[in-house]
Amino acid sequence: MAIHVEYFGPATDVTHKRDDLITMESYPVSLNKVWSWINEKYGTEFGDYIITACNIALNTEYIDFDKEKPTLAFDQVQVKDGDEVVILPPVSSG
């Protein structure tokens, strides 16, 4: 099973690239498993940044989650083979 993860804005400063292709053995997996993979690869500080400052989309639909308890929502979101998870920077105006 392959999941495409895209990074935008400041997230690319940490990853040093715009995307990752995650291969997982089990099917289906929760968004929580994808987030855990990101934490393992780039560190929990980056994972915390995603939760507190970024928006997350799955196949162009924003994921609504409680920033205090993200894993509760992430466990409910199923990610399938070929899905795209997008990490979007905070939106600002000026």
PDB file of N, CA and C in Angstrom:
ATOM      1  N   MET A   1       0.843  -1.173   0.000  1.00  0.00           N
ATOM      2  CA  MET A   1       0.000   0.000   0.000  1.00  0.00           C
ATOM      3  C   MET A   1       0.888   1.237   0.000  1.00  0.00           C
ATOM      4  N   ALA A   2       0.622   2.188  -0.896  1.00  0.00           N
ATOM      5  CA  ALA A   2       1.431   3.400  -1.006  1.00  0.00           C
ATOM      6  C   ALA A   2       0.573   4.634  -0.743  1.00  0.00           C
ATOM      7  N   ILE A   3       1.112   5.540   0.062  1.00  0.00           N
ATOM      8  CA  ILE A   3       0.441   6.793   0.406  1.00  0.00           C
ATOM      9  C   ILE A   3       1.397   7.930   0.071  1.00  0.00           C
ATOM     10  N   HIS A   4       0.892   8.911  -0.642  1.00  0.00           N
ATOM     11  CA  HIS A   4       1.696  10.069  -1.026  1.00  0.00           C
ATOM     12  C   HIS A   4       1.467  11.185  -0.006  1.00  0.00           C
ATOM     13  N   VAL A   5       2.544  11.702   0.585  1.00  0.00           N
ATOM     14  CA  VAL A   5       2.456  12.807   1.542  1.00  0.00           C
ATOM     15  C   VAL A   5       3.152  14.013   0.921  1.00  0.00           C
ATOM     16  N   GLU A   6       2.446  15.138   0.830  1.00  0.00           N
ATOM     17  CA  GLU A   6       3.014  16.366   0.275  1.00  0.00           C
ATOM     18  C   GLU A   6       3.183  17.405   1.373  1.00  0.00           C
ATOM     19  N   TYR A   7       4.278  18.157   1.281  1.00  0.00           N
ATOM     20  CA  TYR A   7       4.587  19.202   2.261  1.00  0.00           C
ATOM     21  C   TYR A   7       4.657  20.549   1.546  1.00  0.00           C
ATOM     22  N   PHE A   8       4.144  21.583   2.192  1.00  0.00           N
ATOM     23  CA  PHE A   8       4.193  22.934   1.644  1.00  0.00           C
ATOM     24  C   PHE A   8       4.715  23.898   2.696  1.00  0.00           C
ATOM     25  N   GLY A   9       5.218  25.039   2.237  1.00  0.00           N
ATOM     26  CA  GLY A   9       5.664  26.098   3.136  1.00  0.00           C
ATOM     27  C   GLY A   9       6.797  25.672   4.045  1.00  0.00           C
ATOM     28  N   PRO A  10       6.758  26.114   5.305  1.00  0.00           N
ATOM     29  CA  PRO A  10       7.841  25.835   6.252  1.00  0.00           C
ATOM     30  C   PRO A  10       8.099  24.345   6.484  1.00  0.00           C
ATOM     31  N   ALA A  11       7.130  23.502   6.220  1.00  0.00           N
ATOM     32  CA  ALA A  11       7.339  22.057   6.412  1.00  0.00           C
ATOM     33  C   ALA A  11       8.473  21.549   5.531  1.00  0.00           C
ATOM     34  N   THR A  12       8.651  22.149   4.364  1.00  0.00           N
ATOM     35  CA  THR A  12       9.733  21.706   3.478  1.00  0.00           C
ATOM     36  C   THR A  12      11.105  22.086   4.026  1.00  0.00           C
ATOM     37  N   ASP A  13      11.164  23.058   4.932  1.00  0.00           N
ATOM     38  CA  ASP A  13      12.441  23.398   5.576  1.00  0.00           C
ATOM     39  C   ASP A  13      12.926  22.249   6.449  1.00  0.00           C
ATOM     40  N   VAL A  14      12.004  21.490   6.994  1.00  0.00           N
ATOM     41  CA  VAL A  14      12.351  20.343   7.839  1.00  0.00           C
ATOM     42  C   VAL A  14      12.610  19.107   6.985  1.00  0.00           C
ATOM     43  N   THR A  15      11.723  18.844   6.042  1.00  0.00           N
ATOM     44  CA  THR A  15      11.826  17.617   5.243  1.00  0.00           C
ATOM     45  C   THR A  15      12.878  17.719   4.144  1.00  0.00           C
ATOM     46  N   HIS A  16      13.196  18.935   3.731  1.00  0.00           N
ATOM     47  CA  HIS A  16      14.125  19.195   2.626  1.00  0.00           C
ATOM     48  C   HIS A  16      13.641  18.587   1.314  1.00  0.00           C
ATOM     49  N   LYS A  17      12.347  18.378   1.226  1.00  0.00           N
ATOM     50  CA  LYS A  17      11.728  17.908  -0.007  1.00  0.00           C
ATOM     51  C   LYS A  17      10.240  18.196   0.064  1.00  0.00           C
ATOM     52  N   ARG A  18       9.587  18.073  -1.082  1.00  0.00           N
ATOM     53  CA  ARG A  18       8.165  18.422  -1.163  1.00  0.00           C
ATOM     54  C   ARG A  18       7.234  17.247  -0.915  1.00  0.00           C
ATOM     55  N   ASP A  19       7.769  16.025  -0.955  1.00  0.00           N
ATOM     56  CA  ASP A  19       6.869  14.896  -0.760  1.00  0.00           C
ATOM     57  C   ASP A  19       7.604  13.634  -0.324  1.00  0.00           C
ATOM     58  N   ASP A  20       6.824  12.688   0.171  1.00  0.00           N
ATOM     59  CA  ASP A  20       7.290  11.354   0.543  1.00  0.00           C
ATOM     60  C   ASP A  20       6.291  10.355  -0.009  1.00  0.00           C
ATOM     61  N   LEU A  21       6.777   9.180  -0.343  1.00  0.00           N
ATOM     62  CA  LEU A  21       5.908   8.070  -0.690  1.00  0.00           C
ATOM     63  C   LEU A  21       6.071   7.038   0.408  1.00  0.00           C
ATOM     64  N   ILE A  22       5.017   6.835   1.180  1.00  0.00           N
ATOM     65  CA  ILE A  22       5.053   5.911   2.311  1.00  0.00           C
ATOM     66  C   ILE A  22       4.478   4.570   1.856  1.00  0.00           C
ATOM     67  N   THR A  23       5.224   3.518   2.119  1.00  0.00           N
ATOM     68  CA  THR A  23       4.742   2.174   1.825  1.00  0.00           C
ATOM     69  C   THR A  23       4.419   1.487   3.136  1.00  0.00           C
ATOM     70  N   MET A  24       3.206   0.979   3.250  1.00  0.00           N
ATOM     71  CA  MET A  24       2.778   0.282   4.466  1.00  0.00           C
ATOM     72  C   MET A  24       2.265  -1.098   4.094  1.00  0.00           C
ATOM     73  N   GLU A  25       2.502  -2.034   4.988  1.00  0.00           N
ATOM     74  CA  GLU A  25       2.104  -3.420   4.744  1.00  0.00           C
ATOM     75  C   GLU A  25       0.627  -3.660   5.012  1.00  0.00           C
ATOM     76  N   SER A  26       0.101  -3.042   6.054  1.00  0.00           N
ATOM     77  CA  SER A  26      -1.291  -3.299   6.419  1.00  0.00           C
ATOM     78  C   SER A  26      -2.236  -2.441   5.582  1.00  0.00           C
ATOM     79  N   TYR A  27      -3.489  -2.857   5.534  1.00  0.00           N
ATOM     80  CA  TYR A  27      -4.472  -2.140   4.741  1.00  0.00           C
ATOM     81  C   TYR A  27      -5.845  -2.333   5.357  1.00  0.00           C
ATOM     82  N   PRO A  28      -6.666  -1.329   5.501  1.00  0.00           N
ATOM     83  CA  PRO A  28      -6.304   0.083   5.421  1.00  0.00           C
ATOM     84  C   PRO A  28      -5.606   0.533   6.699  1.00  0.00           C
ATOM     85  N   VAL A  29      -5.102   1.738   6.671  1.00  0.00           N
ATOM     86  CA  VAL A  29      -4.449   2.297   7.857  1.00  0.00           C
ATOM     87  C   VAL A  29      -5.150   3.599   8.229  1.00  0.00           C
ATOM     88  N   SER A  30      -4.986   3.995   9.475  1.00  0.00           N
ATOM     89  CA  SER A  30      -5.570   5.258   9.919  1.00  0.00           C
ATOM     90  C   SER A  30      -4.586   6.396   9.642  1.00  0.00           C
ATOM     91  N   LEU A  31      -5.108   7.601   9.633  1.00  0.00           N
ATOM     92  CA  LEU A  31      -4.257   8.778   9.479  1.00  0.00           C
ATOM     93  C   LEU A  31      -3.263   8.854  10.636  1.00  0.00           C
ATOM     94  N   ASN A  32      -3.631   8.317  11.778  1.00  0.00           N
ATOM     95  CA  ASN A  32      -2.736   8.287  12.930  1.00  0.00           C
ATOM     96  C   ASN A  32      -1.450   7.518  12.607  1.00  0.00           C
ATOM     97  N   LYS A  33      -1.560   6.445  11.841  1.00  0.00           N
ATOM     98  CA  LYS A  33      -0.382   5.660  11.455  1.00  0.00           C
ATOM     99  C   LYS A  33       0.530   6.477  10.530  1.00  0.00           C
ATOM    100  N   VAL A  34      -0.047   7.255   9.639  1.00  0.00           N
ATOM    101  CA  VAL A  34       0.737   8.126   8.758  1.00  0.00           C
ATOM    102  C   VAL A  34       1.444   9.191   9.592  1.00  0.00           C
ATOM    103  N   TRP A  35       0.720   9.793  10.539  1.00  0.00           N
ATOM    104  CA  TRP A  35       1.318  10.811  11.407  1.00  0.00           C
ATOM    105  C   TRP A  35       2.459  10.203  12.224  1.00  0.00           C
ATOM    106  N   SER A  36       2.291   8.979  12.701  1.00  0.00           N
ATOM    107  CA  SER A  36       3.354   8.291  13.447  1.00  0.00           C
ATOM    108  C   SER A  36       4.584   8.083  12.571  1.00  0.00           C
ATOM    109  N   TRP A  37       4.369   7.742  11.309  1.00  0.00           N
ATOM    110  CA  TRP A  37       5.484   7.567  10.369  1.00  0.00           C
ATOM    111  C   TRP A  37       6.254   8.882  10.214  1.00  0.00           C
ATOM    112  N   ILE A  38       5.513   9.992  10.071  1.00  0.00           N
ATOM    113  CA  ILE A  38       6.144  11.314   9.945  1.00  0.00           C
ATOM    114  C   ILE A  38       6.941  11.636  11.208  1.00  0.00           C
ATOM    115  N   ASN A  39       6.375  11.351  12.377  1.00  0.00           N
ATOM    116  CA  ASN A  39       7.086  11.574  13.648  1.00  0.00           C
ATOM    117  C   ASN A  39       8.379  10.775  13.711  1.00  0.00           C
ATOM    118  N   GLU A  40       8.338   9.530  13.285  1.00  0.00           N
ATOM    119  CA  GLU A  40       9.534   8.686  13.316  1.00  0.00           C
ATOM    120  C   GLU A  40      10.596   9.185  12.347  1.00  0.00           C
ATOM    121  N   LYS A  41      10.181   9.619  11.172  1.00  0.00           N
ATOM    122  CA  LYS A  41      11.141  10.050  10.153  1.00  0.00           C
ATOM    123  C   LYS A  41      11.728  11.432  10.439  1.00  0.00           C
ATOM    124  N   TYR A  42      10.891  12.376  10.864  1.00  0.00           N
ATOM    125  CA  TYR A  42      11.338  13.761  11.003  1.00  0.00           C
ATOM    126  C   TYR A  42      11.374  14.267  12.440  1.00  0.00           C
ATOM    127  N   GLY A  43      10.934  13.472  13.387  1.00  0.00           N
ATOM    128  CA  GLY A  43      10.988  13.861  14.795  1.00  0.00           C
ATOM    129  C   GLY A  43       9.660  14.376  15.320  1.00  0.00           C
ATOM    130  N   THR A  44       9.483  14.220  16.615  1.00  0.00           N
ATOM    131  CA  THR A  44       8.218  14.617  17.240  1.00  0.00           C
ATOM    132  C   THR A  44       8.016  16.132  17.250  1.00  0.00           C
ATOM    133  N   GLU A  45       9.104  16.887  17.228  1.00  0.00           N
ATOM    134  CA  GLU A  45       8.959  18.351  17.181  1.00  0.00           C
ATOM    135  C   GLU A  45       8.258  18.763  15.883  1.00  0.00           C
ATOM    136  N   PHE A  46       8.630  18.130  14.785  1.00  0.00           N
ATOM    137  CA  PHE A  46       7.970  18.401  13.508  1.00  0.00           C
ATOM    138  C   PHE A  46       6.520  17.915  13.547  1.00  0.00           C
ATOM    139  N   GLY A  47       6.298  16.741  14.129  1.00  0.00           N
ATOM    140  CA  GLY A  47       4.938  16.223  14.275  1.00  0.00           C
ATOM    141  C   GLY A  47       4.066  17.160  15.088  1.00  0.00           C
ATOM    142  N   ASP A  48       4.628  17.717  16.159  1.00  0.00           N
ATOM    143  CA  ASP A  48       3.893  18.678  16.984  1.00  0.00           C
ATOM    144  C   ASP A  48       3.589  19.957  16.206  1.00  0.00           C
ATOM    145  N   TYR A  49       4.546  20.401  15.378  1.00  0.00           N
ATOM    146  CA  TYR A  49       4.337  21.584  14.539  1.00  0.00           C
ATOM    147  C   TYR A  49       3.152  21.356  13.596  1.00  0.00           C
ATOM    148  N   ILE A  50       3.094  20.177  13.000  1.00  0.00           N
ATOM    149  CA  ILE A  50       1.990  19.858  12.096  1.00  0.00           C
ATOM    150  C   ILE A  50       0.659  19.974  12.826  1.00  0.00           C
ATOM    151  N   ILE A  51       0.600  19.424  14.022  1.00  0.00           N
ATOM    152  CA  ILE A  51      -0.648  19.429  14.790  1.00  0.00           C
ATOM    153  C   ILE A  51      -1.046  20.838  15.220  1.00  0.00           C
ATOM    154  N   THR A  52      -0.095  21.606  15.716  1.00  0.00           N
ATOM    155  CA  THR A  52      -0.436  22.911  16.286  1.00  0.00           C
ATOM    156  C   THR A  52      -0.573  24.022  15.257  1.00  0.00           C
ATOM    157  N   ALA A  53       0.147  23.930  14.135  1.00  0.00           N
ATOM    158  CA  ALA A  53       0.181  25.068  13.227  1.00  0.00           C
ATOM    159  C   ALA A  53      -0.344  24.799  11.815  1.00  0.00           C
ATOM    160  N   CYS A  54      -0.421  23.566  11.414  1.00  0.00           N
ATOM    161  CA  CYS A  54      -0.757  23.253  10.023  1.00  0.00           C
ATOM    162  C   CYS A  54      -2.182  22.728   9.861  1.00  0.00           C
ATOM    163  N   ASN A  55      -2.612  22.737   8.629  1.00  0.00           N
ATOM    164  CA  ASN A  55      -3.845  22.061   8.239  1.00  0.00           C
ATOM    165  C   ASN A  55      -3.452  20.774   7.530  1.00  0.00           C
ATOM    166  N   ILE A  56      -4.316  19.784   7.603  1.00  0.00           N
ATOM    167  CA  ILE A  56      -4.054  18.504   6.959  1.00  0.00           C
ATOM    168  C   ILE A  56      -5.234  18.195   6.051  1.00  0.00           C
ATOM    169  N   ALA A  57      -4.923  17.784   4.828  1.00  0.00           N
ATOM    170  CA  ALA A  57      -5.969  17.401   3.886  1.00  0.00           C
ATOM    171  C   ALA A  57      -5.728  15.971   3.419  1.00  0.00           C
ATOM    172  N   LEU A  58      -6.815  15.278   3.179  1.00  0.00           N
ATOM    173  CA  LEU A  58      -6.763  13.936   2.609  1.00  0.00           C
ATOM    174  C   LEU A  58      -7.539  13.981   1.304  1.00  0.00           C
ATOM    175  N   ASN A  59      -6.820  13.790   0.198  1.00  0.00           N
ATOM    176  CA  ASN A  59      -7.454  13.827  -1.130  1.00  0.00           C
ATOM    177  C   ASN A  59      -8.289  15.090  -1.328  1.00  0.00           C
ATOM    178  N   THR A  60      -7.717  16.224  -1.054  1.00  0.00           N
ATOM    179  CA  THR A  60      -8.288  17.569  -1.225  1.00  0.00           C
ATOM    180  C   THR A  60      -9.362  17.949  -0.212  1.00  0.00           C
ATOM    181  N   GLU A  61      -9.641  17.113   0.764  1.00  0.00           N
ATOM    182  CA  GLU A  61     -10.607  17.462   1.806  1.00  0.00           C
ATOM    183  C   GLU A  61      -9.878  17.691   3.126  1.00  0.00           C
ATOM    184  N   TYR A  62     -10.119  18.862   3.715  1.00  0.00           N
ATOM    185  CA  TYR A  62      -9.492  19.170   4.996  1.00  0.00           C
ATOM    186  C   TYR A  62      -9.984  18.224   6.083  1.00  0.00           C
ATOM    187  N   ILE A  63      -9.065  17.847   6.969  1.00  0.00           N
ATOM    188  CA  ILE A  63      -9.399  17.012   8.115  1.00  0.00           C
ATOM    189  C   ILE A  63      -9.639  17.933   9.302  1.00  0.00           C
ATOM    190  N   ASP A  64     -10.815  17.848   9.892  1.00  0.00           N
ATOM    191  CA  ASP A  64     -11.152  18.642  11.067  1.00  0.00           C
ATOM    192  C   ASP A  64     -10.779  17.833  12.304  1.00  0.00           C
ATOM    193  N   PHE A  65      -9.903  18.393  13.143  1.00  0.00           N
ATOM    194  CA  PHE A  65      -9.488  17.659  14.342  1.00  0.00           C
ATOM    195  C   PHE A  65      -9.222  18.609  15.493  1.00  0.00           C
ATOM    196  N   ASP A  66      -9.384  18.089  16.697  1.00  0.00           N
ATOM    197  CA  ASP A  66      -9.107  18.817  17.932  1.00  0.00           C
ATOM    198  C   ASP A  66      -7.592  18.848  18.117  1.00  0.00           C
ATOM    199  N   LYS A  67      -7.003  20.017  18.106  1.00  0.00           N
ATOM    200  CA  LYS A  67      -5.550  20.138  18.211  1.00  0.00           C
ATOM    201  C   LYS A  67      -5.020  19.650  19.555  1.00  0.00           C
ATOM    202  N   GLU A  68      -5.897  19.535  20.549  1.00  0.00           N
ATOM    203  CA  GLU A  68      -5.494  19.016  21.859  1.00  0.00           C
ATOM    204  C   GLU A  68      -5.476  17.484  21.881  1.00  0.00           C
ATOM    205  N   LYS A  69      -6.305  16.867  21.051  1.00  0.00           N
ATOM    206  CA  LYS A  69      -6.411  15.397  21.021  1.00  0.00           C
ATOM    207  C   LYS A  69      -6.471  14.911  19.575  1.00  0.00           C
ATOM    208  N   PRO A  70      -5.425  15.147  18.795  1.00  0.00           N
ATOM    209  CA  PRO A  70      -5.487  14.810  17.368  1.00  0.00           C
ATOM    210  C   PRO A  70      -5.629  13.325  17.086  1.00  0.00           C
ATOM    211  N   THR A  71      -5.046  12.479  17.928  1.00  0.00           N
ATOM    212  CA  THR A  71      -5.080  11.048  17.630  1.00  0.00           C
ATOM    213  C   THR A  71      -6.493  10.480  17.658  1.00  0.00           C
ATOM    214  N   LEU A  72      -7.393  11.094  18.418  1.00  0.00           N
ATOM    215  CA  LEU A  72      -8.781  10.627  18.427  1.00  0.00           C
ATOM    216  C   LEU A  72      -9.399  10.760  17.038  1.00  0.00           C
ATOM    217  N   ALA A  73      -9.210  11.898  16.399  1.00  0.00           N
ATOM    218  CA  ALA A  73      -9.738  12.105  15.048  1.00  0.00           C
ATOM    219  C   ALA A  73      -8.940  11.310  14.025  1.00  0.00           C
ATOM    220  N   PHE A  74      -7.628  11.284  14.189  1.00  0.00           N
ATOM    221  CA  PHE A  74      -6.776  10.590  13.221  1.00  0.00           C
ATOM    222  C   PHE A  74      -7.069   9.097  13.179  1.00  0.00           C
ATOM    223  N   ASP A  75      -7.468   8.518  14.304  1.00  0.00           N
ATOM    224  CA  ASP A  75      -7.818   7.093  14.324  1.00  0.00           C
ATOM    225  C   ASP A  75      -9.094   6.819  13.524  1.00  0.00           C
ATOM    226  N   GLN A  76      -9.950   7.819  13.390  1.00  0.00           N
ATOM    227  CA  GLN A  76     -11.222   7.655  12.677  1.00  0.00           C
ATOM    228  C   GLN A  76     -11.090   7.816  11.162  1.00  0.00           C
ATOM    229  N   VAL A  77      -9.990   8.423  10.712  1.00  0.00           N
ATOM    230  CA  VAL A  77      -9.802   8.688   9.281  1.00  0.00           C
ATOM    231  C   VAL A  77      -9.002   7.546   8.663  1.00  0.00           C
ATOM    232  N   GLN A  78      -9.616   6.841   7.726  1.00  0.00           N
ATOM    233  CA  GLN A  78      -8.949   5.730   7.050  1.00  0.00           C
ATOM    234  C   GLN A  78      -8.258   6.222   5.783  1.00  0.00           C
ATOM    235  N   VAL A  79      -7.017   5.799   5.612  1.00  0.00           N
ATOM    236  CA  VAL A  79      -6.224   6.148   4.438  1.00  0.00           C
ATOM    237  C   VAL A  79      -6.062   4.876   3.614  1.00  0.00           C
ATOM    238  N   LYS A  80      -6.337   4.993   2.317  1.00  0.00           N
ATOM    239  CA  LYS A  80      -6.286   3.831   1.436  1.00  0.00           C
ATOM    240  C   LYS A  80      -5.120   3.944   0.453  1.00  0.00           C
ATOM    241  N   ASP A  81      -4.849   2.851  -0.208  1.00  0.00           N
ATOM    242  CA  ASP A  81      -3.794   2.804  -1.213  1.00  0.00           C
ATOM    243  C   ASP A  81      -4.016   3.896  -2.257  1.00  0.00           C
ATOM    244  N   GLY A  82      -2.965   4.673  -2.530  1.00  0.00           N
ATOM    245  CA  GLY A  82      -3.042   5.730  -3.522  1.00  0.00           C
ATOM    246  C   GLY A  82      -3.546   7.058  -2.997  1.00  0.00           C
ATOM    247  N   ASP A  83      -3.950   7.123  -1.738  1.00  0.00           N
ATOM    248  CA  ASP A  83      -4.429   8.382  -1.167  1.00  0.00           C
ATOM    249  C   ASP A  83      -3.289   9.391  -1.036  1.00  0.00           C
ATOM    250  N   GLU A  84      -3.682  10.654  -0.966  1.00  0.00           N
ATOM    251  CA  GLU A  84      -2.719  11.744  -0.823  1.00  0.00           C
ATOM    252  C   GLU A  84      -3.024  12.523   0.453  1.00  0.00           C
ATOM    253  N   VAL A  85      -2.020  12.634   1.310  1.00  0.00           N
ATOM    254  CA  VAL A  85      -2.111  13.423   2.537  1.00  0.00           C
ATOM    255  C   VAL A  85      -1.284  14.682   2.308  1.00  0.00           C
ATOM    256  N   VAL A  86      -1.882  15.843   2.549  1.00  0.00           N
ATOM    257  CA  VAL A  86      -1.198  17.109   2.293  1.00  0.00           C
ATOM    258  C   VAL A  86      -1.065  17.885   3.598  1.00  0.00           C
ATOM    259  N   ILE A  87       0.161  18.318   3.890  1.00  0.00           N
ATOM    260  CA  ILE A  87       0.451  19.142   5.065  1.00  0.00           C
ATOM    261  C   ILE A  87       0.546  20.586   4.581  1.00  0.00           C
ATOM    262  N   LEU A  88      -0.407  21.401   4.998  1.00  0.00           N
ATOM    263  CA  LEU A  88      -0.492  22.792   4.538  1.00  0.00           C
ATOM    264  C   LEU A  88      -0.090  23.748   5.650  1.00  0.00           C
ATOM    265  N   PRO A  89       0.677  24.777   5.313  1.00  0.00           N
ATOM    266  CA  PRO A  89       1.102  25.735   6.334  1.00  0.00           C
ATOM    267  C   PRO A  89      -0.073  26.560   6.830  1.00  0.00           C
ATOM    268  N   PRO A  90       0.123  27.213   7.975  1.00  0.00           N
ATOM    269  CA  PRO A  90      -0.939  28.092   8.473  1.00  0.00           C
ATOM    270  C   PRO A  90      -1.209  29.207   7.469  1.00  0.00           C
ATOM    271  N   VAL A  91      -2.449  29.598   7.384  1.00  0.00           N
ATOM    272  CA  VAL A  91      -2.844  30.659   6.463  1.00  0.00           C
ATOM    273  C   VAL A  91      -2.705  31.990   7.182  1.00  0.00           C
ATOM    274  N   SER A  92      -2.082  32.945   6.508  1.00  0.00           N
ATOM    275  CA  SER A  92      -1.953  34.277   7.104  1.00  0.00           C
ATOM    276  C   SER A  92      -2.409  35.311   6.089  1.00  0.00           C
ATOM    277  N   SER A  93      -2.744  36.461   6.598  1.00  0.00           N
ATOM    278  CA  SER A  93      -3.146  37.546   5.706  1.00  0.00           C
ATOM    279  C   SER A  93      -2.331  38.778   6.046  1.00  0.00           C
ATOM    280  N   GLY A  94      -2.313  39.685   5.145  1.00  0.00           N
ATOM    281  CA  GLY A  94      -1.534  40.866   5.449  1.00  0.00           C
ATOM    282  C   GLY A  94      -1.725  41.973   4.525  1.00  0.00           C
TER     283      GLY A  94
END
